Short mmCIF file of C-alpha atoms and ligand atoms in Angstrom, two decimals:
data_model
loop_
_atom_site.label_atom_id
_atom_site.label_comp_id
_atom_site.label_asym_id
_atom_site.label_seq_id
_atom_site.Cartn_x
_atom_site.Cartn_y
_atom_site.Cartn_z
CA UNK M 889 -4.49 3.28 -22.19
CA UNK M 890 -2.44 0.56 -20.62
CA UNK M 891 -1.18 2.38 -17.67
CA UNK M 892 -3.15 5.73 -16.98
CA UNK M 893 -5.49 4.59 -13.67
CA UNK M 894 -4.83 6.58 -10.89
CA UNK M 895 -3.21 5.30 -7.36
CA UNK M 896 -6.58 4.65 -6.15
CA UNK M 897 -8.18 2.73 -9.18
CA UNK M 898 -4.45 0.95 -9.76
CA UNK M 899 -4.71 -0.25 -6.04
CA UNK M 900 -8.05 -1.90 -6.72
CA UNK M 901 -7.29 -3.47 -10.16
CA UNK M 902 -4.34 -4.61 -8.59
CA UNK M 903 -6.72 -6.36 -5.25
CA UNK M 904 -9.63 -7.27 -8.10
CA UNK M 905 -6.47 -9.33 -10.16
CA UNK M 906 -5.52 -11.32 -7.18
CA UNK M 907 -9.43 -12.77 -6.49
CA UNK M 908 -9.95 -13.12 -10.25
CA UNK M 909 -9.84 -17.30 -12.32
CA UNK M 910 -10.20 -17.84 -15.68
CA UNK M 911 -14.39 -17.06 -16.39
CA UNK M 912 -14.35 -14.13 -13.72
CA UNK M 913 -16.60 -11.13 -14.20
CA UNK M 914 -15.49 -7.87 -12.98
CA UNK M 915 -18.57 -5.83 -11.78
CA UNK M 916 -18.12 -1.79 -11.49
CA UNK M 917 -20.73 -0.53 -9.28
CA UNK M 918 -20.94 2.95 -9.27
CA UNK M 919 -18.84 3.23 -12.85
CA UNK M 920 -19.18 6.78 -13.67
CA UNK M 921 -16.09 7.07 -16.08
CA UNK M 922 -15.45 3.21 -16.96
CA UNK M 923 -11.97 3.54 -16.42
CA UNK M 924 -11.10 0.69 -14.23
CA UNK M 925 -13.12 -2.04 -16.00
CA UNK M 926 -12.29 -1.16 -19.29
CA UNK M 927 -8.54 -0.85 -17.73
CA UNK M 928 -9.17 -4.23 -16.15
CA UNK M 929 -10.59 -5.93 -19.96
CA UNK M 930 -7.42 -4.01 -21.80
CA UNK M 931 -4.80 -5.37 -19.78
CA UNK M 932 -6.40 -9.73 -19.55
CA UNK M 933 -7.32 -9.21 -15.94
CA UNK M 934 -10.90 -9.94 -16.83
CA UNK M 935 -12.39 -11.41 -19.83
CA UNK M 936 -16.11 -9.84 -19.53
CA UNK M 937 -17.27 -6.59 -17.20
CA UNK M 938 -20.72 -5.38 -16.24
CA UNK M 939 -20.87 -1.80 -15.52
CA UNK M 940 -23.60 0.00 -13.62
CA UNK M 941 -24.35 3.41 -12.78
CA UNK M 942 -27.59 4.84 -10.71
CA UNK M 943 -27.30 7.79 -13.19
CA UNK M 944 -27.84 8.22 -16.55
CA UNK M 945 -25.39 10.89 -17.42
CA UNK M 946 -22.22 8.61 -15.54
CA UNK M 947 -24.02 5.75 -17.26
CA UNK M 948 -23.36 7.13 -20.54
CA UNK M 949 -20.19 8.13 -19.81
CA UNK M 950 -19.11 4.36 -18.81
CA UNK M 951 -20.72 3.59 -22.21
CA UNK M 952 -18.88 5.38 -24.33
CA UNK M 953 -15.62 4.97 -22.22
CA UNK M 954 -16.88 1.12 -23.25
CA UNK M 955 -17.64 1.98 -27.24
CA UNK M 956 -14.52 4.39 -27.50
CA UNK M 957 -12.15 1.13 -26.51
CA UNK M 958 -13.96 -1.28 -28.64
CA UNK M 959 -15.48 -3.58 -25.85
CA UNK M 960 -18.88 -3.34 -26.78
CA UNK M 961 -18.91 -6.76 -27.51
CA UNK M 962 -17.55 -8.02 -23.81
CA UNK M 963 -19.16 -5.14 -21.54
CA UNK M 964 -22.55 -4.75 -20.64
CA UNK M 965 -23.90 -1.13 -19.02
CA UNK M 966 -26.46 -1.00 -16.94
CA UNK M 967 -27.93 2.08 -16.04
CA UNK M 968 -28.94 0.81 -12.52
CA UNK M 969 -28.93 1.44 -8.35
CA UNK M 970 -26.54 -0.87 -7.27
CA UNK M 971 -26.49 -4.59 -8.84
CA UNK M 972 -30.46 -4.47 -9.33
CA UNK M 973 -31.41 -6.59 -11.86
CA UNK M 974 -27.46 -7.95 -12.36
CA UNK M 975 -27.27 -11.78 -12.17
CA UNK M 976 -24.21 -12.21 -9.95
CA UNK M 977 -22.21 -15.50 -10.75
CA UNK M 978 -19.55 -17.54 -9.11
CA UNK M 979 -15.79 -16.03 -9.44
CA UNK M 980 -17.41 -12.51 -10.04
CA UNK M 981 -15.51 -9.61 -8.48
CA UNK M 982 -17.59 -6.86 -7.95
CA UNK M 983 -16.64 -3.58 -7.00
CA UNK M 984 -17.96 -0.58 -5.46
CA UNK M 985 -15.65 2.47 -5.15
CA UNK M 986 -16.34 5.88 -4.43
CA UNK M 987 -19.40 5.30 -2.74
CA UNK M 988 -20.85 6.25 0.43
CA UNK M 989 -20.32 3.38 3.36
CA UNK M 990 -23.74 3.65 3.75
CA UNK M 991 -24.67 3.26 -0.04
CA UNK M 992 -22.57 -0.29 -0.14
CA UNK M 993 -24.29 -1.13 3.03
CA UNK M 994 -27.58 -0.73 0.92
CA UNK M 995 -26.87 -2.42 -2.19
CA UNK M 996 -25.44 -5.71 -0.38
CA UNK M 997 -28.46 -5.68 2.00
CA UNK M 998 -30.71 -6.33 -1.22
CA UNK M 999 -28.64 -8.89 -2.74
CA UNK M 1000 -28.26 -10.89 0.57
CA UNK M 1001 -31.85 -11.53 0.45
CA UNK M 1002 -31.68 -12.11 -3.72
CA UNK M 1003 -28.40 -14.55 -3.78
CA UNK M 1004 -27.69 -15.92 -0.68
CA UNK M 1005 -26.04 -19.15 -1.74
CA UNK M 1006 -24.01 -17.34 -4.64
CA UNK M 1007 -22.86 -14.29 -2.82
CA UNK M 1008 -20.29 -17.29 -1.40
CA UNK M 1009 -18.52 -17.65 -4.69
CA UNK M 1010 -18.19 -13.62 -5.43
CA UNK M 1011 -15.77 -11.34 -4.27
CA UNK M 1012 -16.17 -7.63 -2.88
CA UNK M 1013 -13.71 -5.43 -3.78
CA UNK M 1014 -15.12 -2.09 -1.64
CA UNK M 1015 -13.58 1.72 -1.12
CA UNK M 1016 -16.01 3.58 0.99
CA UNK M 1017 -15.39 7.61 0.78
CA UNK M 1018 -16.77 7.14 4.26
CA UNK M 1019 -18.63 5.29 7.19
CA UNK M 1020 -16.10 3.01 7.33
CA UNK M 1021 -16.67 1.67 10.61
CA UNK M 1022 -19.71 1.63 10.10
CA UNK M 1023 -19.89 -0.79 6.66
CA UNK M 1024 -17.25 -2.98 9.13
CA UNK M 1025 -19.66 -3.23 11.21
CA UNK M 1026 -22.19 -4.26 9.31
CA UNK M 1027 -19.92 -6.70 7.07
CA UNK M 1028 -18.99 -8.44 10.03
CA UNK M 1029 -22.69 -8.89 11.69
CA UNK M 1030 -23.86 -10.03 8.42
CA UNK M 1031 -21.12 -13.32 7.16
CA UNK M 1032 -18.77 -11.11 5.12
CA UNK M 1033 -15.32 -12.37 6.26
CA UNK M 1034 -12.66 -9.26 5.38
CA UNK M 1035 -9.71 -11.20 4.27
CA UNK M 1036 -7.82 -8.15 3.00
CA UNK M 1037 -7.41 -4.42 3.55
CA UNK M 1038 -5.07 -2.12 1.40
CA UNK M 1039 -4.90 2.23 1.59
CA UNK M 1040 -3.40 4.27 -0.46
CA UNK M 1041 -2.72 8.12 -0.97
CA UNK M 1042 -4.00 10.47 -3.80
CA UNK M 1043 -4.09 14.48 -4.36
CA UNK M 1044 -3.81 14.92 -0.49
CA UNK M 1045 -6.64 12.01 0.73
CA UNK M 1046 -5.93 8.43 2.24
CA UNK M 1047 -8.23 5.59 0.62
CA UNK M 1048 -9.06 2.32 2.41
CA UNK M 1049 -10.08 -0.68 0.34
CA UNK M 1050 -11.70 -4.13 1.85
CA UNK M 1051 -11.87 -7.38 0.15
CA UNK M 1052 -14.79 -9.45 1.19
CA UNK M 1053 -16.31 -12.70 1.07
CA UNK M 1054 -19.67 -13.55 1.80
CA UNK M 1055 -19.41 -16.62 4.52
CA UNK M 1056 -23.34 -16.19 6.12
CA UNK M 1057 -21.17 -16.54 9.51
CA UNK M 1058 -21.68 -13.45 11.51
CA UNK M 1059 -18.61 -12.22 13.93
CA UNK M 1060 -17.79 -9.77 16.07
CA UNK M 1061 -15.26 -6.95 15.73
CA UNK M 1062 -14.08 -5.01 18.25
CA UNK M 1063 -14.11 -1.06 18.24
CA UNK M 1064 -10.62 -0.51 17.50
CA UNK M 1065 -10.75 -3.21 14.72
CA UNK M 1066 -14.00 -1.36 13.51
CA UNK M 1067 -12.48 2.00 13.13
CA UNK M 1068 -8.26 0.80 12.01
CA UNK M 1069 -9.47 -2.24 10.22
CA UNK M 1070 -8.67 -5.71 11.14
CA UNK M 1071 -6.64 -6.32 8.65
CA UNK M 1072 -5.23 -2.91 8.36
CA UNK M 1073 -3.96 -3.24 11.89
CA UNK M 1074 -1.56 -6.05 11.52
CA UNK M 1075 -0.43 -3.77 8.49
CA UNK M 1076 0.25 -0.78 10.79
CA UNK M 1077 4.48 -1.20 10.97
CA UNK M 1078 3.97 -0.57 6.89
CA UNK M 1079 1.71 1.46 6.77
CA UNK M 1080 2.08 4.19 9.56
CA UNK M 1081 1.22 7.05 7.87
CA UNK M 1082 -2.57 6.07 7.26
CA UNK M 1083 -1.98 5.02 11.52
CA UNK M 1084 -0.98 8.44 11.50
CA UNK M 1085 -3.87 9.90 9.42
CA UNK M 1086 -6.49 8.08 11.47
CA UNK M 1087 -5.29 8.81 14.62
CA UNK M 1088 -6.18 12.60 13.61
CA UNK M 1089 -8.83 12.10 12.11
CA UNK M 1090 -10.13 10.15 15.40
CA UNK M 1091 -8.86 12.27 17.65
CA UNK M 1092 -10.90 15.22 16.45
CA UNK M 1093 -13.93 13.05 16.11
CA UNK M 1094 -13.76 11.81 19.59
CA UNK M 1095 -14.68 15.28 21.24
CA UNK M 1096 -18.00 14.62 20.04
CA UNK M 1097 -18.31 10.72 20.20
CA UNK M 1098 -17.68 8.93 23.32
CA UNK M 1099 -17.43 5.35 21.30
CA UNK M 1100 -14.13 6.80 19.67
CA UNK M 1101 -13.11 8.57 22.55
CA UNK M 1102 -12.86 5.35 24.72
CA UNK M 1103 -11.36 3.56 21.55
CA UNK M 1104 -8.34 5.87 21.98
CA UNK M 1105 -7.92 5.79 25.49
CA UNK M 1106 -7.81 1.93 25.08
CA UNK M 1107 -3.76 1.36 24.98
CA UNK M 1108 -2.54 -0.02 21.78
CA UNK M 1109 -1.19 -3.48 21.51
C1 SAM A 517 -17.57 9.27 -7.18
S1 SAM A 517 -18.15 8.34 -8.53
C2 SAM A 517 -17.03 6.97 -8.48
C3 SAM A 517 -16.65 6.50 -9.86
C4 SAM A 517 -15.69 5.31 -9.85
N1 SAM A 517 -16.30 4.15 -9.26
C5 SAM A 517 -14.42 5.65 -9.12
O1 SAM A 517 -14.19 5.10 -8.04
O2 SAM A 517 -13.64 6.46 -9.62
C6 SAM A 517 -19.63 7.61 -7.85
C7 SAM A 517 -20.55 7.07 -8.94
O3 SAM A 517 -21.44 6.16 -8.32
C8 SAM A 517 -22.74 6.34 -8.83
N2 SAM A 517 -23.66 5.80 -7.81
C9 SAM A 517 -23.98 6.34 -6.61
N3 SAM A 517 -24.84 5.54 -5.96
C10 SAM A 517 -25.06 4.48 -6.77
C11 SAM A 517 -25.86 3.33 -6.67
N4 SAM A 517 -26.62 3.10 -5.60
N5 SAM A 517 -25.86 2.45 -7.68
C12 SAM A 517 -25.11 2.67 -8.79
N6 SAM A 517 -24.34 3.75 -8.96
C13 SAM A 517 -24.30 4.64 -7.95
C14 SAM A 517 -22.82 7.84 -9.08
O4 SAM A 517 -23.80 8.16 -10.06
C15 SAM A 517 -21.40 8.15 -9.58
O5 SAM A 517 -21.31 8.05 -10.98
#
């Protein structure tokens, strides 16, 4: 069980190792199958996980995923929405992959107002499936500073993964930056297929949606 994540769940163990110290939690929002925490516990990333799931059949299934690898005794499940009723603490990396944009937009709203003053100490690791633009948007006017952005490719779809740190200093991000990423951007000479990819992708959209349509007339720096 050492190597078998898939690109996607690889990239993001890979983005959760680099944010975790000695003591860090890894938190798998939205666990479903377990694999990437108890990945993340097999190989030393983290010492401890907390699993959640909204759903009690995925919630299950990150249990046993949990029990069938013998970490019972450092992984809690919680069958939960979001990190309700999860005590966040400093160094914690929490994740939230294959949710909606929207979803994540949810679940941090309610733990601004819960943990404030702790949220500064965790790290987001988050891969919307979409609303991208729209969870930049909403990281940015709330104090969550985006200091990385990674994609990858798997069975035919792009993924785009933000790391994020709660500052409480709101910004501004421009409309391209919304839609390419801010970080992603100054990645683009790497990373020109997912350029590629989104430039399709927008270009369809913007026949219905003047905000991308004057994005892409912008010219490109
Ligand atoms: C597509 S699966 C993703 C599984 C895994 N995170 C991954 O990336 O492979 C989405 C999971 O998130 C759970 N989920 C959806 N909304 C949630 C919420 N608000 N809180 C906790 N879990 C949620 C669903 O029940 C489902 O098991």
């Amino acid at each position: 069980m050492k190597n078998d994540l898939t690109v996607r769940l690889r990239l993001i163990a890979d983005l959760s190792r680099t944010y975790a110290v000695p003591g860090s939690r890894i938190i798998d929002v939205g666990s479903d199958h377990g694999m990437l925490p108890v990945y993340c516990l097999k190989n030393g990333i983290f010492a401890r996980a907390v699993l959640t799931d909204i759903n009690e059949a995925p919630a299950a299934r990150a249990a046993a995923a949990v029990a069938d690898n013998c970490l019972s005794d450092r992984a809690e499940v919680v069958c939960t929405d979001g990190l309700d009723g999860v005590d966040l603490r400093r160094n914690d990396v929490v994740v939230m992959a294959g949710l909606g944009g929207n979803n994540i937009r949810d679940i941090i709203a309610r733990i601004i107002q819960r943990d404030g003053d702790i949220l500064k100490g965790v790290t987001f690791i988050l891969q919307p499936q979409k609303s991208i633009p729209e969870l930049r948007e909403y990281l940015s006017a709330n104090g969550f500073d985006i200091s990385d952005e990674e994609c990858c490719f798997e069975s035919g779809f792009y993924y785009c993964v933000l790391c994020v740190k709660y500052t409480g200093v709101p910004y501004e991000l421009t409309d391209r930056e919304l839609y390419y990423g801010p970080v992603m951007m100054t990645k683009f000479g790497e990373r020109k297929e997912y350029k590629e990819f989104l430039d399709r992708v927008y270009s369809v959209r913007a026949r219905g949606d003047k905000r991308i349509a004057k994005v892409l007339e912008e010219p490109y720096g």
